[in-house]
Amino acid sequence: MPEYKAPQRDMQFVLNEVLDLEQHYQDLPGCEEASPDMVAAIMEEGAKFSERVLSPLNQVGDQQGCQFNDGEVTTPEGFKDAYQQFVEGGWPSLAHDPEWGGQGLPESLGILINEMVGTANWSWSMYPGLSHGAMNTLEEHGTQEQKETYLTKLVSGEWTGTMCLTEPHCGTDLGMLRTKAEPQEDGSYKISGTKIFISAGEHDMADNIVHIVLARLPDAPEGTKGISLFIVPKFVPTEGGDAGERNAVACGSIEHKMGIHGNSTCVMNFDGATGYLIGPANKGLNCMFTFMNTARLGTALQGLAHAEWGFQNSLTYAKDRLQMRSLSGPKAPEKAADPIIVHPEVRKLLLTQKAIAEGGRALIYYSAMLVDKVKLAESEEERKAADGLLAFLTPIAKAFLTELGFEAANHGLQVYGGHGFICEWGMEQNVRDSRISMLYEGTTQIQALDLLGRKVLMTQGEALKGFTKIVHKYCQSQSDTEAMQEFITPLNTLNKEWGDLTMKIGMKAMQNRDEVGAASVDYLMYSGYVTLAYFWARMAEVAQQKLASDEGEAAFYEAKLKTARFYFQRILPRTRGLVETMLSGADNLMELDQDHFQF
């Protein structure tokens, strides 16, 4: 059976030695008590729960799936009990306001738990994961009464939450949605319509499910300007705050999917269900972005999760599996053949997974610390700067890391050879489970348009400059460090090229807007490789310093330095092909008449 071991040493390396989490918390009001000892203790307990409770249920969830019977959904064996343990451990309340029953710890601490939980069992993790986004939306946009009624129950974990956007005819283009909200005399609304692909929309793990639903008021303007946001509970709360009468919302069916079988993906029918407006009328999409941005960073975490899980298990296999002799001579002469880890191409597969997982971890933790600053930084200027940087990095993290996470999952399967195609090893499940990450919360193509079109070109490059300035200053700080030049020289060159490419695409787009769409995915992937290069350079710097000072754990730091070298020499050169393709223009995509697309 495949296993998961929380990579606590690497997590601590990124947090404490690269990103200086202790100083980060000292700089934020209310976070001073989040000491390194507290963080380590939380990480240790989260690792135990993930390894001992959730990891053994990963294959169970895949094999059993969710069962649908007359509107009711039964989750796989062990899922409900694991959720009760999760709630009893206080994990849902970790990073939420004490006013609503939370522990008041920073968002970045929640990310640590989410990584371990998600890597151990992604399907299970989606149940509390969707609740987290619902909590953030209510905390920012809900009324005092709504927070007292719903937020307290979500924070405790007694209730779970969902986000209901997609409709059968309406995916990314939310301006087309048809779900209606009819005002009632008591101030509530009757919500009618059908939503699809609703993760955790119905299950047996909690007493109530709080749906966050997009719908239209009768007099709403057309398009996205006419969308409002509503709370629609499965059970309407009583005056005492308990789950009361069943609301007119029901699961019509669950999807039969390629992967994530342990999570229920539901068709939800709202038949005049009682709902309550969140935020201003016709401003629902603005409010929902609080939910969506949370979900996008969480989905970026999925890319890391599948890369880490694939790496751990394929590494174990590669050290044990005997096949052929090394081309440079036997490495295990006492055995019938050498372990496959001695072969260069197997090494390439393993190192690619390692580089993706460890580089992705640094990017996500850095982004999580920006979330802390957006919420808690003392000055408006600092909060605004962090928000701008987070907005720029979010589409990169979401799309780039999920694309690479899927690549890494495939590499993990490849290491196993034919055994990787067999269910019992778990590698084919990892591939199947990871595939959805490039689709939900906005496909890679949508994230790419958001990055290049909205975040970069519509700000005249200011969003990009916010990050490239950070990279530039870092390169300057290392300009006199000879040992770092193998990393700093290519990073500095690419950082400058990034701006030049943006200008070239922007100029072409002034003549033909299709140039943005034609270049966007290649531009996003290029951006991702450069962004990860920045974090790998920082990790290499720390590793060099630790080795030079002989502070112990030499093997760990040598591995980090050599993986950084692999990333720069074997993965970063992918940017060269991306430059060619993103600048090749829209004509080679658009000149073929659609009528000539035939088979």
C-alpha positions as a printed NumPy array, in Angstrom:
array([[  0.   ,   0.   ,   0.   ],
       [  1.332,   3.49 ,  -0.835],
       [  2.175,   5.706,   2.121],
       [  2.607,   9.377,   2.938],
       [  5.139,  10.881,   5.313],
       [  4.81 ,  14.588,   6.014],
       [  8.05 ,  16.276,   4.827],
       [  8.436,  18.249,   8.047],
       [ 12.14 ,  18.935,   7.621],
       [ 11.624,  20.539,   4.24 ],
       [  8.577,  22.446,   5.471],
       [ 10.638,  23.843,   8.347],
       [ 13.481,  24.689,   5.997],
       [ 11.232,  26.819,   3.777],
       [  9.422,  28.473,   6.668],
       [ 12.271,  29.15 ,   9.051],
       [ 15.451,  29.269,   7.   ],
       [ 14.266,  30.717,   3.689],
       [ 11.195,  32.836,   4.488],
       [ 11.965,  33.676,   8.156],
       [  8.492,  32.927,   9.456],
       [  9.382,  33.924,  13.027],
       [ 10.204,  37.505,  12.002],
       [  7.142,  37.576,   9.746],
       [  4.893,  36.797,  12.723],
       [  6.681,  39.276,  14.961],
       [  5.923,  42.002,  12.41 ],
       [  2.186,  41.257,  12.333],
       [ -0.164,  42.442,  15.104],
       [ -1.69 ,  39.548,  17.034],
       [  0.713,  36.936,  15.681],
       [  3.496,  37.331,  18.214],
       [  2.503,  34.163,  20.067],
       [  2.993,  32.041,  16.943],
       [  6.5  ,  31.021,  18.004],
       [  8.683,  28.469,  16.218],
       [  7.882,  25.971,  18.987],
       [  4.134,  26.458,  18.508],
       [  4.46 ,  26.096,  14.738],
       [  6.511,  22.919,  15.156],
       [  3.967,  21.458,  17.592],
       [  1.052,  22.205,  15.263],
       [  2.971,  20.721,  12.349],
       [  3.772,  17.565,  14.303],
       [  0.142,  16.983,  15.305],
       [ -1.063,  17.707,  11.783],
       [  1.458,  15.223,  10.436],
       [  0.213,  12.492,  12.804],
       [ -3.4  ,  13.004,  11.762],
       [ -2.524,  13.082,   8.061],
       [ -0.237,  10.046,   8.146],
       [ -2.197,   7.831,  10.519],
       [ -5.825,   8.715,   9.837],
       [ -6.147,  10.171,   6.333],
       [ -3.445,   8.448,   4.308],
       [ -4.842,   4.92 ,   4.895],
       [ -8.236,   6.154,   3.621],
       [ -6.886,   7.499,   0.337],
       [ -7.25 ,   4.275,  -1.641],
       [-10.434,   3.388,   0.246],
       [-12.042,   6.563,  -1.037],
       [-10.915,   5.874,  -4.576],
       [-12.154,   2.286,  -4.596],
       [-15.464,   2.787,  -2.79 ],
       [-16.359,   6.265,  -3.99 ],
       [-19.458,   8.092,  -2.786],
       [-22.841,   6.386,  -2.943],
       [-26.008,   8.229,  -4.037],
       [-29.457,   7.113,  -2.946],
       [-32.593,   9.237,  -3.376],
       [-30.889,  12.56 ,  -2.751],
       [-28.636,  11.309,   0.042],
       [-24.881,  10.804,  -0.305],
       [-22.856,   8.342,   1.756],
       [-19.119,   8.977,   1.87 ],
       [-16.546,   6.149,   1.781],
       [-15.837,   4.024,   4.827],
       [-13.87 ,   5.934,   7.454],
       [-14.401,   9.405,   5.971],
       [-17.077,  10.472,   8.467],
       [-15.112,   9.252,  11.471],
       [-11.983,  11.005,  10.216],
       [-13.943,  14.243,   9.907],
       [-15.176,  13.942,  13.495],
       [-11.56 ,  13.509,  14.629],
       [-10.633,  16.556,  12.552],
       [-13.323,  18.617,  14.288],
       [-12.462,  17.313,  17.757],
       [ -8.849,  18.288,  17.113],
       [ -9.925,  21.893,  16.506],
       [ -8.393,  21.97 ,  13.02 ],
       [-11.256,  23.849,  11.219],
       [-10.926,  26.801,  13.617],
       [ -7.142,  27.169,  13.387],
       [ -6.867,  30.33 ,  11.269],
       [-10.132,  32.11 ,  12.086],
       [-11.191,  35.005,  14.296],
       [-11.693,  34.151,  18.006],
       [-14.894,  36.227,  17.908],
       [-16.46 ,  33.39 ,  15.912],
       [-14.81 ,  30.545,  17.782],
       [-11.518,  30.51 ,  15.91 ],
       [ -8.027,  30.208,  17.353],
       [ -6.854,  33.446,  15.753],
       [ -3.716,  31.98 ,  14.195],
       [ -2.362,  33.249,  10.843],
       [ -3.566,  31.928,   7.494],
       [ -0.082,  30.683,   6.702],
       [ -0.32 ,  28.186,   9.56 ],
       [ -3.541,  26.86 ,   8.084],
       [ -1.714,  26.287,   4.801],
       [  0.71 ,  23.903,   6.543],
       [ -2.157,  21.741,   7.725],
       [ -3.876,  21.953,   4.342],
       [ -0.724,  20.709,   2.617],
       [ -0.358,  17.66 ,   4.813],
       [ -4.059,  16.822,   4.834],
       [ -4.352,  17.327,   1.074],
       [ -1.287,  15.278,   0.206],
       [ -2.419,  12.428,   2.42 ],
       [ -5.93 ,  12.332,   0.954],
       [ -6.998,  15.011,  -1.496],
       [-10.59 ,  13.79 ,  -1.899],
       [-11.207,  13.935,   1.845],
       [ -9.497,  17.31 ,   2.193],
       [-11.999,  18.936,  -0.145],
       [-14.815,  18.654,   2.419],
       [-13.239,  21.002,   4.997],
       [-11.414,  22.868,   2.22 ],
       [-14.621,  24.214,   0.683],
       [-15.787,  25.244,   4.16 ],
       [-12.687,  27.4  ,   4.559],
       [-13.629,  29.494,   1.531],
       [-17.209,  29.851,   2.768],
       [-15.896,  31.054,   6.114],
       [-13.672,  33.68 ,   4.516],
       [-16.573,  34.952,   2.397],
       [-18.92 ,  35.233,   5.386],
       [-16.249,  36.801,   7.564],
       [-15.601,  39.539,   5.013],
       [-19.096,  40.153,   3.6  ],
       [-21.664,  38.705,   6.011],
       [-23.788,  40.668,   8.478],
       [-23.328,  40.321,  12.227],
       [-26.383,  38.076,  12.401],
       [-25.168,  35.893,   9.523],
       [-21.807,  35.474,  11.196],
       [-23.371,  34.518,  14.514],
       [-25.698,  32.041,  12.826],
       [-23.464,  30.449,  10.19 ],
       [-19.845,  31.425,  10.71 ],
       [-19.632,  30.059,  14.25 ],
       [-20.893,  26.652,  13.097],
       [-18.545,  26.594,  10.113],
       [-15.564,  27.586,  12.226],
       [-16.301,  24.84 ,  14.746],
       [-16.638,  22.335,  11.889],
       [-20.148,  21.318,  12.939],
       [-21.365,  22.526,   9.537],
       [-19.57 ,  22.515,   6.197],
       [-19.8  ,  24.879,   3.228],
       [-19.796,  24.904,  -0.564],
       [-19.518,  27.358,  -3.421],
       [-22.256,  27.115,  -6.059],
       [-21.323,  28.886,  -9.285],
       [-21.412,  26.594, -12.311],
       [-24.618,  25.816, -14.208],
       [-25.19 ,  23.328, -17.05 ],
       [-24.943,  26.07 , -19.704],
       [-22.597,  28.342, -17.792],
       [-19.086,  27.553, -16.645],
       [-16.483,  30.297, -16.636],
       [-18.838,  32.824, -18.259],
       [-20.858,  33.579, -15.132],
       [-22.669,  36.421, -16.849],
       [-24.873,  33.729, -18.44 ],
       [-26.127,  32.198, -15.195],
       [-29.906,  31.8  , -14.81 ],
       [-30.486,  30.887, -11.161],
       [-33.145,  33.261,  -9.797],
       [-33.644,  34.924,  -6.419],
       [-37.159,  36.184,  -5.637],
       [-37.431,  38.682,  -2.721],
       [-39.802,  37.757,   0.127],
       [-41.619,  40.008,   2.589],
       [-39.531,  38.777,   5.517],
       [-36.291,  39.872,   3.817],
       [-35.313,  36.414,   2.65 ],
       [-35.245,  35.173,  -0.96 ],
       [-36.516,  32.133,  -2.821],
       [-33.653,  30.635,  -4.814],
       [-34.485,  28.556,  -7.897],
       [-32.105,  26.965, -10.373],
       [-29.62 ,  24.142, -10.948],
       [-25.908,  24.15 , -10.141],
       [-23.488,  21.468, -11.292],
       [-20.002,  20.261, -10.322],
       [-20.599,  21.25 ,  -6.685],
       [-17.837,  19.641,  -4.648],
       [-19.034,  18.378,  -1.248],
       [-22.553,  19.56 ,  -2.133],
       [-24.147,  16.662,  -0.256],
       [-22.609,  14.224,   2.23 ],
       [-23.085,  12.537,   5.611],
       [-20.165,  14.071,   7.485],
       [-21.765,  17.159,   9.092],
       [-25.09 ,  18.268,  10.563],
       [-25.696,  20.983,   7.976],
       [-24.274,  22.247,   4.681],
       [-24.132,  25.975,   3.955],
       [-24.259,  26.698,   0.239],
       [-22.846,  30.   ,  -1.022],
       [-24.86 ,  30.588,  -4.195],
       [-24.731,  33.036,  -7.092],
       [-28.168,  34.068,  -8.422],
       [-30.014,  36.929, -10.139],
       [-32.584,  39.285,  -8.663],
       [-35.659,  40.031, -10.824],
       [-34.508,  43.539, -11.782],
       [-30.819,  42.685, -12.127],
       [-28.776,  44.078, -15.042],
       [-27.572,  41.646, -17.704],
       [-24.168,  40.003, -17.481],
       [-21.833,  39.85 , -14.524],
       [-23.027,  43.208, -13.18 ],
       [-26.349,  41.612, -12.264],
       [-25.198,  38.785, -10.031],
       [-25.9  ,  38.601,  -6.29 ],
       [-24.609,  36.247,  -3.615],
       [-26.754,  34.244,  -1.189],
       [-26.502,  31.88 ,   1.776],
       [-28.697,  28.833,   1.203],
       [-28.501,  26.285,   4.053],
       [-29.476,  22.637,   3.642],
       [-31.388,  22.973,   6.918],
       [-32.769,  26.411,   7.826],
       [-31.377,  27.337,  11.267],
       [-33.728,  27.663,  14.222],
       [-33.76 ,  30.731,  16.465],
       [-31.407,  28.858,  18.736],
       [-28.93 ,  28.36 ,  15.907],
       [-29.402,  24.637,  15.371],
       [-30.161,  22.929,  12.065],
       [-33.951,  23.162,  11.671],
       [-36.364,  22.326,   8.869],
       [-35.082,  20.901,   5.586],
       [-34.716,  23.597,   2.928],
       [-35.886,  23.173,  -0.673],
       [-32.411,  22.304,  -1.933],
       [-31.519,  18.757,  -2.915],
       [-28.797,  16.767,  -4.617],
       [-30.153,  15.472,  -7.927],
       [-27.203,  13.193,  -8.646],
       [-23.465,  12.814,  -8.205],
       [-20.97 ,  12.736, -11.038],
       [-19.059,   9.621, -12.125],
       [-15.565,  11.02 , -12.444],
       [-12.059,  10.301, -13.636],
       [-10.665,  10.81 , -10.138],
       [-11.252,  12.258,  -6.635],
       [-13.869,   9.535,  -6.172],
       [-13.968,  10.04 ,  -2.416],
       [-15.419,  13.518,  -2.803],
       [-19.034,  13.981,  -3.857],
       [-19.375,  16.163,  -6.943],
       [-23.052,  17.054,  -7.041],
       [-25.854,  18.392,  -9.193],
       [-27.738,  20.685,  -6.788],
       [-31.36 ,  21.645,  -7.419],
       [-32.728,  24.76 ,  -5.741],
       [-36.525,  24.705,  -5.867],
       [-37.587,  27.923,  -4.2  ],
       [-35.073,  27.36 ,  -1.412],
       [-34.837,  29.958,   1.334],
       [-31.753,  32.104,   0.925],
       [-30.236,  35.212,   2.44 ],
       [-28.358,  37.969,   0.614],
       [-24.638,  38.38 ,   1.355],
       [-23.213,  41.798,   0.618],
       [-24.787,  44.372,  -1.718],
       [-27.314,  43.379,  -4.379],
       [-25.773,  42.858,  -7.838],
       [-22.268,  42.796,  -6.337],
       [-22.16 ,  39.071,  -5.746],
       [-19.288,  38.351,  -8.066],
       [-17.107,  40.829,  -6.182],
       [-17.959,  39.045,  -2.923],
       [-17.47 ,  35.604,  -4.454],
       [-13.919,  36.486,  -5.459],
       [-13.044,  36.249,  -1.757],
       [-14.079,  32.593,  -1.989],
       [-12.521,  32.003,  -5.38 ],
       [ -9.116,  33.468,  -4.502],
       [ -8.999,  31.267,  -1.409],
       [ -9.926,  28.273,  -3.551],
       [ -7.323,  29.103,  -6.204],
       [ -4.485,  29.152,  -3.698],
       [ -5.865,  25.906,  -2.296],
       [ -5.853,  24.401,  -5.776],
       [ -2.232,  25.469,  -6.252],
       [ -1.599,  23.38 ,  -3.164],
       [ -3.044,  20.393,  -5.012],
       [ -0.263,  20.617,  -7.581],
       [  2.278,  20.459,  -4.774],
       [  0.374,  17.594,  -3.096],
       [  0.399,  15.27 ,  -6.104],
       [  4.033,  16.065,  -6.857],
       [  5.085,  15.341,  -3.268],
       [  3.018,  12.154,  -3.007],
       [  4.267,  10.865,  -6.351],
       [  7.871,  11.658,  -5.461],
       [  7.777,   9.952,  -2.076],
       [  6.326,   6.713,  -3.362],
       [  8.28 ,   6.495,  -6.616],
       [ 11.514,   7.242,  -4.741],
       [ 10.869,   4.322,  -2.39 ],
       [ 10.153,   2.081,  -5.361],
       [ 13.209,   3.25 ,  -7.341],
       [ 15.521,   2.382,  -4.456],
       [ 14.068,  -1.114,  -4.172],
       [ 13.289,  -2.182,  -7.746],
       [ 16.13 ,  -4.073,  -9.46 ],
       [ 16.486,  -3.779, -13.256],
       [ 19.638,  -3.988, -15.42 ],
       [ 23.113,  -2.778, -14.563],
       [ 24.288,   0.785, -14.463],
       [ 25.908,   1.867, -17.749],
       [ 28.97 ,   2.968, -15.795],
       [ 29.367,  -0.373, -14.04 ],
       [ 27.499,  -2.349, -11.342],
       [ 26.463,  -0.314,  -8.31 ],
       [ 25.091,  -3.276,  -6.356],
       [ 27.271,  -6.209,  -7.468],
       [ 25.98 ,  -8.405,  -4.667],
       [ 22.478,  -8.246,  -6.185],
       [ 21.039,  -9.695,  -9.377],
       [ 20.742,  -6.207, -10.863],
       [ 21.078,  -2.594,  -9.809],
       [ 18.193,  -0.604,  -8.3  ],
       [ 16.648,   1.566, -11.004],
       [ 17.578,   4.77 ,  -9.161],
       [ 21.087,   4.416, -10.631],
       [ 19.812,   5.045, -14.184],
       [ 20.031,   8.686, -15.411],
       [ 16.546,   8.816, -16.902],
       [ 14.985,   7.516, -13.691],
       [ 16.989,  10.148, -11.817],
       [ 15.544,  12.769, -14.149],
       [ 11.998,  11.681, -13.336],
       [ 12.683,  11.722,  -9.603],
       [ 14.547,  15.025,  -9.584],
       [ 11.835,  16.694, -11.641],
       [  9.237,  15.64 ,  -9.073],
       [ 11.476,  16.791,  -6.233],
       [ 12.199,  20.156,  -7.841],
       [  8.515,  20.791,  -8.535],
       [  7.368,  19.834,  -5.036],
       [ 10.034,  21.726,  -3.123],
       [  9.951,  24.783,  -5.371],
       [  6.164,  24.808,  -5.29 ],
       [  6.21 ,  24.63 ,  -1.501],
       [  8.296,  27.793,  -1.326],
       [  5.973,  29.653,  -3.717],
       [  2.825,  28.622,  -1.832],
       [  4.224,  29.428,   1.612],
       [  5.384,  32.808,   0.339],
       [  1.885,  33.449,  -1.046],
       [  0.32 ,  32.4  ,   2.252],
       [  2.476,  34.918,   4.082],
       [  1.162,  37.578,   1.695],
       [ -2.358,  36.542,   2.745],
       [ -1.279,  37.193,   6.35 ],
       [ -0.08 ,  40.67 ,   5.389],
       [ -3.247,  41.508,   3.464],
       [ -5.295,  40.707,   6.564],
       [ -3.037,  41.868,   9.372],
       [ -0.33 ,  44.323,   8.288],
       [ -0.456,  47.567,  10.279],
       [ -0.282,  50.069,   7.424],
       [ -2.692,  50.413,   4.522],
       [  0.295,  50.8  ,   2.209],
       [  1.737,  47.443,   3.253],
       [ -1.626,  45.714,   2.961],
       [ -2.173,  47.164,  -0.5  ],
       [  1.296,  46.138,  -1.703],
       [  0.816,  42.601,  -0.417],
       [ -2.613,  42.373,  -2.035],
       [ -1.228,  43.485,  -5.411],
       [  1.609,  40.971,  -5.243],
       [ -0.746,  38.182,  -4.166],
       [ -3.147,  38.974,  -7.006],
       [ -0.266,  38.695,  -9.472],
       [  1.1  ,  35.434,  -8.074],
       [ -2.236,  33.65 ,  -7.595],
       [ -2.889,  32.718, -11.262],
       [  0.748,  31.638, -11.607],
       [  0.571,  29.477,  -8.498],
       [ -2.797,  27.981,  -9.41 ],
       [ -2.164,  27.179, -13.072],
       [  1.584,  26.603, -13.203],
       [  1.778,  24.383, -10.137],
       [ -1.198,  22.261, -11.163],
       [  0.255,  21.755, -14.64 ],
       [  3.583,  20.728, -13.121],
       [  1.856,  18.697, -10.412],
       [  0.168,  16.628, -13.105],
       [  3.5  ,  16.234, -14.88 ],
       [  5.092,  15.069, -11.638],
       [  2.265,  12.604, -10.969],
       [  2.836,  11.112, -14.417],
       [  6.571,  10.871, -13.722],
       [  5.8  ,   9.015, -10.499],
       [  3.763,   6.467, -12.417],
       [  6.506,   6.163, -15.05 ],
       [  9.104,   5.233, -12.434],
       [  6.995,   2.185, -11.565],
       [  6.845,   1.078, -15.189],
       [  4.026,  -1.413, -15.774],
       [  3.317,  -1.595, -12.051],
       [  2.397,   2.088, -12.124],
       [ -0.574,   1.213, -14.304],
       [ -1.873,  -1.224, -11.685],
       [ -4.317,   0.117,  -9.098],
       [ -2.784,  -1.468,  -5.993],
       [  0.309,   0.786,  -6.122],
       [ -1.756,   3.985,  -6.077],
       [  0.231,   5.787,  -8.767],
       [ -2.516,   5.738, -11.393],
       [ -4.925,   7.15 ,  -8.779],
       [ -2.496,   9.993,  -8.15 ],
       [ -2.536,  10.799, -11.873],
       [ -6.327,  10.628, -12.082],
       [ -6.857,  12.68 ,  -8.94 ],
       [ -4.45 ,  15.385, -10.074],
       [ -6.052,  15.927, -13.492],
       [ -9.   ,  17.955, -12.159],
       [ -6.682,  20.568, -10.651],
       [ -6.051,  22.121, -14.069],
       [ -9.794,  22.522, -14.614],
       [-11.566,  23.757, -11.514],
       [-11.325,  27.268, -10.064],
       [-10.627,  28.441, -13.601],
       [ -8.776,  26.36 , -16.168],
       [ -5.124,  26.965, -16.984],
       [ -6.256,  28.912, -20.035],
       [ -8.533,  31.163, -17.958],
       [ -5.803,  31.757, -15.375],
       [ -3.411,  32.626, -18.194],
       [ -5.805,  35.224, -19.596],
       [ -6.248,  36.625, -16.103],
       [ -2.483,  36.903, -15.639],
       [ -1.492,  38.371, -18.983],
       [ -4.655,  40.296, -19.792],
       [ -6.023,  41.584, -16.492],
       [ -3.084,  41.492, -14.097],
       [ -0.273,  42.546, -16.433],
       [ -1.424,  44.386, -19.562],
       [ -4.417,  46.139, -17.988],
       [ -2.116,  47.538, -15.272],
       [  0.426,  48.63 , -17.905],
       [  2.839,  46.141, -16.442],
       [  2.725,  47.516, -12.889],
       [  1.684,  44.196, -11.355],
       [  4.607,  42.473, -13.061],
       [  7.022,  45.176, -11.966],
       [  6.009,  44.619,  -8.357],
       [  7.508,  41.141,  -8.504],
       [ 10.365,  41.677, -10.96 ],
       [ 11.67 ,  44.454,  -8.703],
       [ 11.863,  41.958,  -5.841],
       [ 13.778,  39.536,  -8.053],
       [ 16.05 ,  42.315,  -9.321],
       [ 16.921,  43.474,  -5.798],
       [ 17.67 ,  39.918,  -4.81 ],
       [ 19.981,  39.439,  -7.782],
       [ 21.759,  42.679,  -6.871],
       [ 22.224,  41.466,  -3.294],
       [ 24.   ,  38.369,  -4.617],
       [ 26.005,  40.024,  -7.376],
       [ 29.285,  39.732,  -5.456],
       [ 28.748,  36.177,  -4.221],
       [ 30.788,  34.065,  -6.603],
       [ 29.248,  30.747,  -5.592],
       [ 25.775,  32.056,  -6.437],
       [ 26.503,  33.194,  -9.985],
       [ 25.385,  29.909, -11.556],
       [ 21.909,  30.81 , -10.279],
       [ 21.927,  34.605, -10.277],
       [ 23.19 ,  35.14 , -13.833],
       [ 20.39 ,  33.185, -15.592],
       [ 17.766,  34.467, -13.137],
       [ 18.742,  38.081, -13.725],
       [ 18.709,  37.578, -17.502],
       [ 15.27 ,  35.985, -17.484],
       [ 13.898,  38.607, -15.115],
       [ 14.847,  41.331, -17.595],
       [ 13.564,  39.321, -20.542],
       [ 10.21 ,  38.917, -18.764],
       [  9.533,  42.635, -19.072],
       [ 10.719,  42.767, -22.682],
       [  8.438,  39.901, -23.695],
       [  5.503,  41.577, -21.989],
       [  6.098,  44.76 , -23.941],
       [  6.342,  42.898, -27.249],
       [  3.081,  41.05 , -26.654],
       [  1.404,  44.252, -25.501],
       [  2.433,  46.057, -28.675],
       [  1.103,  43.251, -30.854],
       [ -2.121,  43.179, -28.871],
       [ -2.756,  46.827, -29.679],
       [ -3.22 ,  45.716, -33.287],
       [ -4.972,  42.416, -32.602],
       [ -6.452,  41.441, -29.234],
       [ -6.198,  37.752, -30.149],
       [ -2.459,  38.087, -29.59 ],
       [ -3.164,  38.093, -25.835],
       [ -5.058,  34.813, -25.998],
       [ -2.514,  33.253, -28.328],
       [  0.425,  34.034, -26.033],
       [ -1.238,  33.699, -22.638],
       [ -0.575,  30.082, -21.607],
       [  3.02 ,  30.13 , -22.823],
       [  3.466,  33.455, -21.016],
       [  2.046,  31.999, -17.802],
       [  4.287,  28.937, -17.949],
       [  7.314,  31.125, -18.645],
       [  6.324,  33.265, -15.666],
       [  6.038,  30.173, -13.51 ],
       [  9.463,  28.836, -14.405],
       [ 11.083,  32.199, -13.65 ],
       [  9.157,  32.562, -10.4  ],
       [ 10.25 ,  29.112,  -9.223],
       [ 13.82 ,  29.931, -10.261],
       [ 13.747,  32.873,  -7.839],
       [ 12.72 ,  30.622,  -4.961],
       [ 15.218,  27.934,  -5.926],
       [ 17.973,  30.558,  -5.964],
       [ 16.987,  31.632,  -2.451],
       [ 16.995,  28.035,  -1.27 ],
       [ 20.393,  27.445,  -2.868],
       [ 21.754,  30.529,  -1.089],
       [ 20.645,  29.245,   2.307],
       [ 22.051,  25.78 ,   1.573],
       [ 25.427,  27.26 ,   0.606],
       [ 25.55 ,  29.341,   3.777],
       [ 24.714,  26.375,   5.991],
       [ 27.321,  24.191,   4.318],
       [ 29.954,  26.905,   4.594],
       [ 29.284,  27.358,   8.307],
       [ 29.253,  23.599,   8.902],
       [ 26.009,  23.792,  10.89 ],
       [ 25.187,  20.108,  10.499],
       [ 22.737,  18.207,   8.257],
       [ 25.207,  18.47 ,   5.396],
       [ 23.383,  15.799,   3.39 ],
       [ 20.132,  17.782,   3.512],
       [ 21.754,  21.018,   2.362],
       [ 23.838,  19.302,  -0.317],
       [ 20.667,  17.709,  -1.688],
       [ 18.974,  21.097,  -1.722],
       [ 21.862,  22.718,  -3.558],
       [ 22.11 ,  19.926,  -6.126],
       [ 18.358,  20.   ,  -6.742],
       [ 18.59 ,  23.75 ,  -7.347],
       [ 21.345,  23.093,  -9.865],
       [ 19.183,  20.473, -11.559],
       [ 16.274,  22.935, -11.767],
       [ 18.403,  25.639, -13.354],
       [ 20.141,  23.333, -15.815],
       [ 17.366,  20.892, -16.724],
       [ 14.001,  22.584, -16.156],
       [ 14.533,  26.334, -16.465],
       [ 15.741,  26.007, -20.108],
       [ 12.128,  25.172, -21.02 ],
       [ 11.664,  28.943, -21.115],
       [ 13.564,  29.095, -24.423],
       [ 10.887,  27.162, -26.3  ],
       [  8.149,  29.181, -24.61 ],
       [  9.69 ,  32.424, -25.852],
       [  9.54 ,  31.15 , -29.415],
       [  5.946,  29.988, -29.183],
       [  4.504,  32.977, -27.319],
       [  6.018,  35.38 , -29.852],
       [  4.995,  33.341, -32.902],
       [  1.731,  35.256, -33.029],
       [ -1.961,  34.511, -33.341],
       [ -2.014,  33.876, -37.099],
       [ -0.841,  30.266, -36.872],
       [ -3.82 ,  29.613, -34.568],
       [ -6.509,  31.725, -36.2  ],
       [ -5.865,  31.686, -39.947],
       [ -7.428,  28.262, -40.498],
       [-11.127,  28.834, -41.144],
       [-13.302,  27.013, -38.637],
       [-15.127,  25.26 , -41.473],
       [-11.812,  23.656, -42.418],
       [-11.515,  21.967, -39.025],
       [-12.529,  18.542, -40.234],
       [-11.743,  14.894, -39.597]])
